[in-house]
Amino acid sequence: MPGSSSLGDLAGNPVFDDLELVAHKAFAQDDLFHAACMKTADGIFRRISRYRTEPTEERKESALDFLFSGVPLIVNSPEIFGHESTLHLYHRVLEFADPMYRGELSFGPAEGQGYAVIRPVKKH
């Protein structure tokens, strides 16, 4: 799949769709994944609440759905995009990534899948 893809473009990809379901199931059944997702979402909500009112339950569910839709890219981009290996770069720590890579969750990354947090370089 050359070029760039939005999450909407990936819907219908069987690997992507299956892994998104894995995320929803894990949220309901895996206490560590559930707690990590809520911690990630709480951080987002704290940043939002500095500028707006507290998020509604509907907004919280929407944020979690967005988080779940990113899980396939962190778990198995090689198969989704047809490459031997991929590196998922993100600008914030995803609370479930470290436990996932340590094998502590009910699911884990595919062979050839990497993850890194990117941060700006501090100028002196």
N, CA and C atoms as an extended XYZ file, in Angstrom:
372
Properties=species:S:1:pos:R:3:atomname:S:1:resname:S:1:resid:I:1 pbc="F F F"
N         0.842       -1.160        0.000 N   MET     1
C         0.000        0.000        0.000 CA  MET     1
C         0.898        1.238        0.000 C   MET     1
N         1.238        1.805       -1.154 N   PRO     2
C         2.131        2.951       -1.210 CA  PRO     2
C         1.445        4.231       -0.745 C   PRO     2
N         2.250        5.228       -0.410 N   GLY     3
C         1.711        6.516       -0.006 CA  GLY     3
C         1.261        6.521        1.435 C   GLY     3
N         0.437        7.495        1.750 N   SER     4
C        -0.043        7.612        3.117 CA  SER     4
C        -1.490        7.137        3.198 C   SER     4
N        -1.908        6.776        4.386 N   SER     5
C        -3.265        6.292        4.620 CA  SER     5
C        -3.815        6.954        5.863 C   SER     5
N        -5.101        7.257        5.827 N   SER     6
C        -5.774        7.712        7.039 CA  SER     6
C        -6.380        6.480        7.704 C   SER     6
N        -6.804        6.627        8.951 N   LEU     7
C        -7.436        5.491        9.628 CA  LEU     7
C        -8.672        5.040        8.861 C   LEU     7
N        -9.408        5.976        8.291 N   GLY     8
C       -10.591        5.630        7.503 CA  GLY     8
C       -10.250        4.786        6.288 C   GLY     8
N        -9.087        5.054        5.685 N   ASP     9
C        -8.648        4.268        4.524 CA  ASP     9
C        -8.362        2.818        4.900 C   ASP     9
N        -8.018        2.592        6.152 N   LEU    10
C        -7.627        1.249        6.587 CA  LEU    10
C        -8.816        0.386        6.982 C   LEU    10
N        -9.945        1.012        7.260 N   ALA    11
C       -11.147        0.237        7.582 CA  ALA    11
C       -11.450       -0.673        6.401 C   ALA    11
N       -11.740       -1.917        6.688 N   GLY    12
C       -11.963       -2.893        5.633 CA  GLY    12
C       -10.751       -3.766        5.386 C   GLY    12
N        -9.576       -3.318        5.847 N   ASN    13
C        -8.388       -4.169        5.792 CA  ASN    13
C        -8.593       -5.231        6.872 C   ASN    13
N        -8.624       -6.521        6.498 N   PRO    14
C        -8.954       -7.550        7.487 CA  PRO    14
C        -8.020       -7.588        8.691 C   PRO    14
N        -6.720       -7.361        8.492 N   VAL    15
C        -5.785       -7.364        9.624 CA  VAL    15
C        -6.095       -6.188       10.540 C   VAL    15
N        -6.281       -5.017        9.963 N   PHE    16
C        -6.604       -3.818       10.740 CA  PHE    16
C        -7.898       -4.029       11.529 C   PHE    16
N        -8.938       -4.482       10.836 N   ASP    17
C       -10.243       -4.675       11.491 CA  ASP    17
C       -10.160       -5.699       12.619 C   ASP    17
N        -9.464       -6.809       12.391 N   ASP    18
C        -9.322       -7.835       13.432 CA  ASP    18
C        -8.588       -7.291       14.653 C   ASP    18
N        -7.526       -6.518       14.419 N   LEU    19
C        -6.760       -5.985       15.548 CA  LEU    19
C        -7.523       -4.897       16.294 C   LEU    19
N        -8.357       -4.158       15.601 N   GLU    20
C        -9.196       -3.176       16.296 CA  GLU    20
C       -10.178       -3.893       17.222 C   GLU    20
N       -10.712       -5.024       16.774 N   LEU    21
C       -11.586       -5.827       17.632 CA  LEU    21
C       -10.820       -6.388       18.829 C   LEU    21
N        -9.571       -6.784       18.612 N   VAL    22
C        -8.720       -7.257       19.703 CA  VAL    22
C        -8.598       -6.168       20.771 C   VAL    22
N        -8.412       -4.924       20.345 N   ALA    23
C        -8.286       -3.818       21.303 CA  ALA    23
C        -9.562       -3.642       22.110 C   ALA    23
N       -10.716       -3.682       21.456 N   HIS    24
C       -11.989       -3.543       22.173 CA  HIS    24
C       -12.184       -4.691       23.166 C   HIS    24
N       -11.872       -5.908       22.733 N   LYS    25
C       -12.013       -7.072       23.614 CA  LYS    25
C       -11.044       -6.973       24.798 C   LYS    25
N        -9.811       -6.565       24.514 N   ALA    26
C        -8.816       -6.442       25.583 CA  ALA    26
C        -9.231       -5.379       26.593 C   ALA    26
N        -9.821       -4.291       26.128 N   PHE    27
C       -10.273       -3.238       27.036 CA  PHE    27
C       -11.305       -3.786       28.014 C   PHE    27
N       -12.155       -4.668       27.525 N   ALA    28
C       -13.202       -5.249       28.371 CA  ALA    28
C       -12.684       -6.357       29.279 C   ALA    28
N       -11.590       -7.051       28.865 N   GLN    29
C       -11.180       -8.254       29.587 CA  GLN    29
C        -9.796       -8.197       30.223 C   GLN    29
N        -8.962       -7.282       29.809 N   ASP    30
C        -7.575       -7.211       30.270 CA  ASP    30
C        -7.439       -5.990       31.175 C   ASP    30
N        -7.372       -6.229       32.482 N   ASP    31
C        -7.350       -5.122       33.442 CA  ASP    31
C        -6.176       -4.176       33.223 C   ASP    31
N        -5.014       -4.706       32.896 N   LEU    32
C        -3.836       -3.858       32.679 CA  LEU    32
C        -4.027       -2.964       31.452 C   LEU    32
N        -4.546       -3.523       30.358 N   PHE    33
C        -4.802       -2.738       29.158 CA  PHE    33
C        -5.869       -1.683       29.433 C   PHE    33
N        -6.927       -2.065       30.133 N   HIS    34
C        -7.996       -1.125       30.480 CA  HIS    34
C        -7.434        0.055       31.273 C   HIS    34
N        -6.650       -0.246       32.295 N   ALA    35
C        -6.074        0.814       33.135 CA  ALA    35
C        -5.127        1.710       32.322 C   ALA    35
N        -4.341        1.101       31.452 N   ALA    36
C        -3.401        1.883       30.638 CA  ALA    36
C        -4.143        2.793       29.665 C   ALA    36
N        -5.217        2.293       29.071 N   CYS    37
C        -6.012        3.126       28.159 CA  CYS    37
C        -6.653        4.282       28.905 C   CYS    37
N        -7.176        4.006       30.085 N   MET    38
C        -7.805        5.069       30.867 CA  MET    38
C        -6.771        6.109       31.297 C   MET    38
N        -5.563        5.668       31.628 N   LYS    39
C        -4.510        6.610       32.011 CA  LYS    39
C        -4.136        7.492       30.817 C   LYS    39
N        -4.033        6.893       29.629 N   THR    40
C        -3.747        7.674       28.430 CA  THR    40
C        -4.871        8.662       28.167 C   THR    40
N        -6.107        8.199       28.246 N   ALA    41
C        -7.255        9.060       28.002 CA  ALA    41
C        -7.335       10.170       29.050 C   ALA    41
N        -7.069        9.850       30.314 N   ASP    42
C        -7.096       10.867       31.361 CA  ASP    42
C        -6.098       11.982       31.081 C   ASP    42
N        -4.925       11.631       30.581 N   GLY    43
C        -3.940       12.645       30.220 CA  GLY    43
C        -4.453       13.553       29.123 C   GLY    43
N        -5.106       12.970       28.143 N   ILE    44
C        -5.700       13.765       27.064 CA  ILE    44
C        -6.781       14.674       27.637 C   ILE    44
N        -7.634       14.127       28.495 N   PHE    45
C        -8.725       14.913       29.058 CA  PHE    45
C        -8.209       16.048       29.938 C   PHE    45
N        -7.111       15.810       30.673 N   ARG    46
C        -6.535       16.881       31.493 CA  ARG    46
C        -6.054       18.034       30.612 C   ARG    46
N        -5.412       17.693       29.490 N   ARG    47
C        -4.947       18.744       28.577 CA  ARG    47
C        -6.124       19.505       27.978 C   ARG    47
N        -7.182       18.776       27.617 N   ILE    48
C        -8.369       19.410       27.042 CA  ILE    48
C        -9.046       20.293       28.071 C   ILE    48
N        -9.173       19.814       29.314 N   SER    49
C        -9.942       20.535       30.328 CA  SER    49
C        -9.299       21.863       30.719 C   SER    49
N        -8.015       22.039       30.411 N   ARG    50
C        -7.399       23.346       30.681 CA  ARG    50
C        -8.046       24.425       29.826 C   ARG    50
N        -8.629       24.032       28.712 N   TYR    51
C        -9.179       24.986       27.762 CA  TYR    51
C       -10.695       24.922       27.638 C   TYR    51
N       -11.282       23.839       28.067 N   ARG    52
C       -12.717       23.621       27.902 CA  ARG    52
C       -13.288       23.011       29.174 C   ARG    52
N       -14.581       22.742       29.123 N   THR    53
C       -15.217       22.065       30.247 CA  THR    53
C       -14.821       20.599       30.248 C   THR    53
N       -15.135       19.907       31.343 N   GLU    54
C       -14.836       18.475       31.450 CA  GLU    54
C       -15.520       17.735       30.306 C   GLU    54
N       -14.854       16.720       29.760 N   PRO    55
C       -15.450       15.974       28.643 CA  PRO    55
C       -16.660       15.161       29.085 C   PRO    55
N       -17.614       15.046       28.201 N   THR    56
C       -18.794       14.225       28.461 CA  THR    56
C       -18.424       12.758       28.287 C   THR    56
N       -19.296       11.879       28.752 N   GLU    57
C       -19.070       10.447       28.567 CA  GLU    57
C       -18.977       10.111       27.078 C   GLU    57
N       -19.784       10.783       26.272 N   GLU    58
C       -19.754       10.546       24.823 CA  GLU    58
C       -18.382       10.909       24.242 C   GLU    58
N       -17.816       12.016       24.701 N   ARG    59
C       -16.490       12.418       24.211 CA  ARG    59
C       -15.422       11.446       24.698 C   ARG    59
N       -15.562       10.957       25.926 N   LYS    60
C       -14.602        9.982       26.445 CA  LYS    60
C       -14.650        8.707       25.615 C   LYS    60
N       -15.849        8.230       25.302 N   GLU    61
C       -15.986        7.028       24.482 CA  GLU    61
C       -15.402        7.247       23.092 C   GLU    61
N       -15.613        8.425       22.538 N   SER    62
C       -15.069        8.748       21.219 CA  SER    62
C       -13.536        8.743       21.255 C   SER    62
N       -12.967        9.287       22.322 N   ALA    63
C       -11.508        9.311       22.464 CA  ALA    63
C       -10.962        7.889       22.589 C   ALA    63
N       -11.650        7.042       23.345 N   LEU    64
C       -11.214        5.656       23.474 CA  LEU    64
C       -11.320        4.922       22.143 C   LEU    64
N       -12.387        5.185       21.392 N   ASP    65
C       -12.517        4.558       20.069 CA  ASP    65
C       -11.362        4.972       19.169 C   ASP    65
N       -10.953        6.241       19.247 N   PHE    66
C        -9.825        6.713       18.450 CA  PHE    66
C        -8.544        5.992       18.887 C   PHE    66
N        -8.369        5.849       20.186 N   LEU    67
C        -7.209        5.131       20.710 CA  LEU    67
C        -7.204        3.682       20.215 C   LEU    67
N        -8.360        3.014       20.280 N   PHE    68
C        -8.445        1.627       19.824 CA  PHE    68
C        -8.140        1.510       18.330 C   PHE    68
N        -8.537        2.520       17.555 N   SER    69
C        -8.292        2.454       16.112 CA  SER    69
C        -6.805        2.597       15.794 C   SER    69
N        -6.022        3.129       16.724 N   GLY    70
C        -4.581        3.219       16.517 CA  GLY    70
C        -3.823        1.962       16.917 C   GLY    70
N        -4.451        1.116       17.716 N   VAL    71
C        -3.787       -0.097       18.201 CA  VAL    71
C        -3.267       -0.973       17.060 C   VAL    71
N        -4.042       -1.218       15.998 N   PRO    72
C        -3.516       -2.074       14.926 CA  PRO    72
C        -2.195       -1.572       14.345 C   PRO    72
N        -2.029       -0.269       14.270 N   LEU    73
C        -0.802        0.293       13.703 CA  LEU    73
C         0.389        0.090       14.625 C   LEU    73
N         0.148        0.017       15.908 N   ILE    74
C         1.210       -0.183       16.886 CA  ILE    74
C         1.526       -1.670       17.034 C   ILE    74
N         0.547       -2.514       16.723 N   VAL    75
C         0.685       -3.954       16.915 CA  VAL    75
C         1.205       -4.678       15.671 C   VAL    75
N         0.704       -4.296       14.486 N   ASN    76
C         1.089       -5.082       13.309 CA  ASN    76
C         1.019       -4.287       12.007 C   ASN    76
N         1.708       -3.170       11.944 N   SER    77
C         1.793       -2.420       10.687 CA  SER    77
C         2.472       -3.204        9.567 C   SER    77
N         3.455       -4.074        9.873 N   PRO    78
C         4.060       -4.825        8.767 CA  PRO    78
C         3.031       -5.575        7.916 C   PRO    78
N         2.107       -6.263        8.575 N   GLU    79
C         1.120       -7.025        7.800 CA  GLU    79
C         0.065       -6.105        7.181 C   GLU    79
N        -0.308       -5.050        7.884 N   ILE    80
C        -1.304       -4.119        7.350 CA  ILE    80
C        -0.794       -3.478        6.061 C   ILE    80
N         0.475       -3.071        6.051 N   PHE    81
C         1.019       -2.342        4.901 CA  PHE    81
C         1.860       -3.203        3.965 C   PHE    81
N         2.056       -4.479        4.311 N   GLY    82
C         2.799       -5.371        3.435 CA  GLY    82
C         4.298       -5.137        3.428 C   GLY    82
N         4.866       -4.886        4.620 N   HIS    83
C         6.309       -4.684        4.748 CA  HIS    83
C         6.882       -5.689        5.746 C   HIS    83
N         8.187       -5.909        5.661 N   GLU    84
C         8.840       -6.823        6.616 CA  GLU    84
C         8.847       -6.261        8.023 C   GLU    84
N         9.071       -4.959        8.124 N   SER    85
C         9.119       -4.332        9.442 CA  SER    85
C         8.655       -2.890        9.339 C   SER    85
N         8.169       -2.382       10.449 N   THR    86
C         7.767       -0.978       10.539 CA  THR    86
C         8.097       -0.456       11.928 C   THR    86
N         8.219        0.851       12.021 N   LEU    87
C         8.448        1.523       13.291 CA  LEU    87
C         7.346        2.544       13.468 C   LEU    87
N         6.554        2.393       14.514 N   HIS    88
C         5.473        3.334       14.809 CA  HIS    88
C         6.051        4.451       15.671 C   HIS    88
N         5.983        5.669       15.175 N   LEU    89
C         6.468        6.839       15.912 CA  LEU    89
C         5.275        7.599       16.453 C   LEU    89
N         5.372        8.017       17.709 N   TYR    90
C         4.285        8.781       18.314 CA  TYR    90
C         4.888        9.875       19.179 C   TYR    90
N         4.154       10.957       19.339 N   HIS    91
C         4.679       12.122       20.063 CA  HIS    91
C         4.423       12.081       21.567 C   HIS    91
N         3.714       11.100       22.035 N   ARG    92
C         3.455       10.935       23.466 CA  ARG    92
C         3.622        9.464       23.834 C   ARG    92
N         3.874        9.229       25.108 N   VAL    93
C         3.932        7.856       25.604 CA  VAL    93
C         2.523        7.279       25.580 C   VAL    93
N         2.389        6.109       25.005 N   LEU    94
C         1.132        5.373       25.071 CA  LEU    94
C         1.287        4.376       26.210 C   LEU    94
N         0.488        4.544       27.235 N   GLU    95
C         0.666        3.797       28.478 CA  GLU    95
C         0.658        2.287       28.299 C   GLU    95
N         0.012        1.793       27.255 N   PHE    96
C        -0.043        0.340       27.067 CA  PHE    96
C         1.132       -0.193       26.265 C   PHE    96
N         1.914        0.662       25.628 N   ALA    97
C         2.976        0.184       24.730 CA  ALA    97
C         4.058       -0.592       25.481 C   ALA    97
N         4.570       -0.038       26.570 N   ASP    98
C         5.628       -0.743       27.297 CA  ASP    98
C         5.155       -2.097       27.834 C   ASP    98
N         4.000       -2.165       28.517 N   PRO    99
C         3.548       -3.492       28.965 CA  PRO    99
C         3.314       -4.455       27.799 C   PRO    99
N         2.858       -3.926       26.668 N   MET   100
C         2.637       -4.789       25.507 CA  MET   100
C         3.955       -5.376       25.016 C   MET   100
N         4.995       -4.528       24.914 N   TYR   101
C         6.285       -5.013       24.433 CA  TYR   101
C         6.979       -5.926       25.450 C   TYR   101
N         6.608       -5.829       26.731 N   ARG   102
C         7.149       -6.738       27.746 CA  ARG   102
C         6.357       -8.037       27.828 C   ARG   102
N         5.285       -8.164       27.042 N   GLY   103
C         4.480       -9.380       27.046 CA  GLY   103
C         3.505       -9.470       28.192 C   GLY   103
N         3.136       -8.347       28.784 N   GLU   104
C         2.261       -8.348       29.950 CA  GLU   104
C         0.780       -8.211       29.608 C   GLU   104
N         0.450       -7.926       28.354 N   LEU   105
C        -0.946       -7.776       27.958 CA  LEU   105
C        -1.450       -9.054       27.301 C   LEU   105
N        -2.736       -9.085       27.038 N   SER   106
C        -3.347      -10.255       26.408 CA  SER   106
C        -3.032      -10.323       24.915 C   SER   106
N        -2.339       -9.333       24.391 N   PHE   107
C        -1.902       -9.333       22.999 CA  PHE   107
C        -0.536       -8.662       22.941 C   PHE   107
N         0.167       -8.866       21.840 N   GLY   108
C         1.499       -8.280       21.726 CA  GLY   108
C         1.810       -7.883       20.296 C   GLY   108
N         2.939       -7.236       20.110 N   PRO   109
C         3.317       -6.780       18.775 CA  PRO   109
C         3.754       -7.935       17.879 C   PRO   109
N         3.532       -7.752       16.604 N   ALA   110
C         3.988       -8.729       15.617 CA  ALA   110
C         5.500       -8.637       15.474 C   ALA   110
N         6.086       -9.710       14.980 N   GLU   111
C         7.508       -9.679       14.661 CA  GLU   111
C         7.729       -8.598       13.600 C   GLU   111
N         8.761       -7.800       13.795 N   GLY   112
C         9.061       -6.739       12.845 CA  GLY   112
C         8.376       -5.420       13.161 C   GLY   112
N         7.615       -5.371       14.250 N   GLN   113
C         6.924       -4.132       14.633 CA  GLN   113
C         7.715       -3.434       15.722 C   GLN   113
N         8.014       -2.158       15.516 N   GLY   114
C         8.701       -1.351       16.519 CA  GLY   114
C         7.851       -0.171       16.937 C   GLY   114
N         8.257        0.469       18.022 N   TYR   115
C         7.524        1.619       18.576 CA  TYR   115
C         8.535        2.552       19.208 C   TYR   115
N         8.372        3.840       18.965 N   ALA   116
C         9.259        4.825       19.585 CA  ALA   116
C         8.491        6.119       19.834 C   ALA   116
N         8.851        6.782       20.913 N   VAL   117
C         8.298        8.098       21.221 CA  VAL   117
C         9.292        9.127       20.702 C   VAL   117
N         8.802       10.079       19.933 N   ILE   118
C         9.670       11.124       19.402 CA  ILE   118
C         9.444       12.410       20.190 C   ILE   118
N        10.510       13.115       20.408 N   ARG   119
C        10.451       14.387       21.138 CA  ARG   119
C        11.318       15.398       20.417 C   ARG   119
N        10.969       16.668       20.517 N   PRO   120
C        11.808       17.680       19.877 CA  PRO   120
C        13.187       17.737       20.517 C   PRO   120
N        14.168       18.081       19.731 N   VAL   121
C        15.518       18.256       20.226 CA  VAL   121
C        15.588       19.615       20.913 C   VAL   121
N        16.145       19.621       22.115 N   LYS   122
C        16.294       20.885       22.842 CA  LYS   122
C        17.495       21.634       22.280 C   LYS   122
N        17.258       22.889       21.943 N   LYS   123
C        18.358       23.731       21.446 CA  LYS   123
C        18.993       24.429       22.629 C   LYS   123
N        20.311       24.452       22.629 N   HIS   124
C        21.039       25.063       23.758 CA  HIS   124
C        21.327       26.508       23.467 C   HIS   124
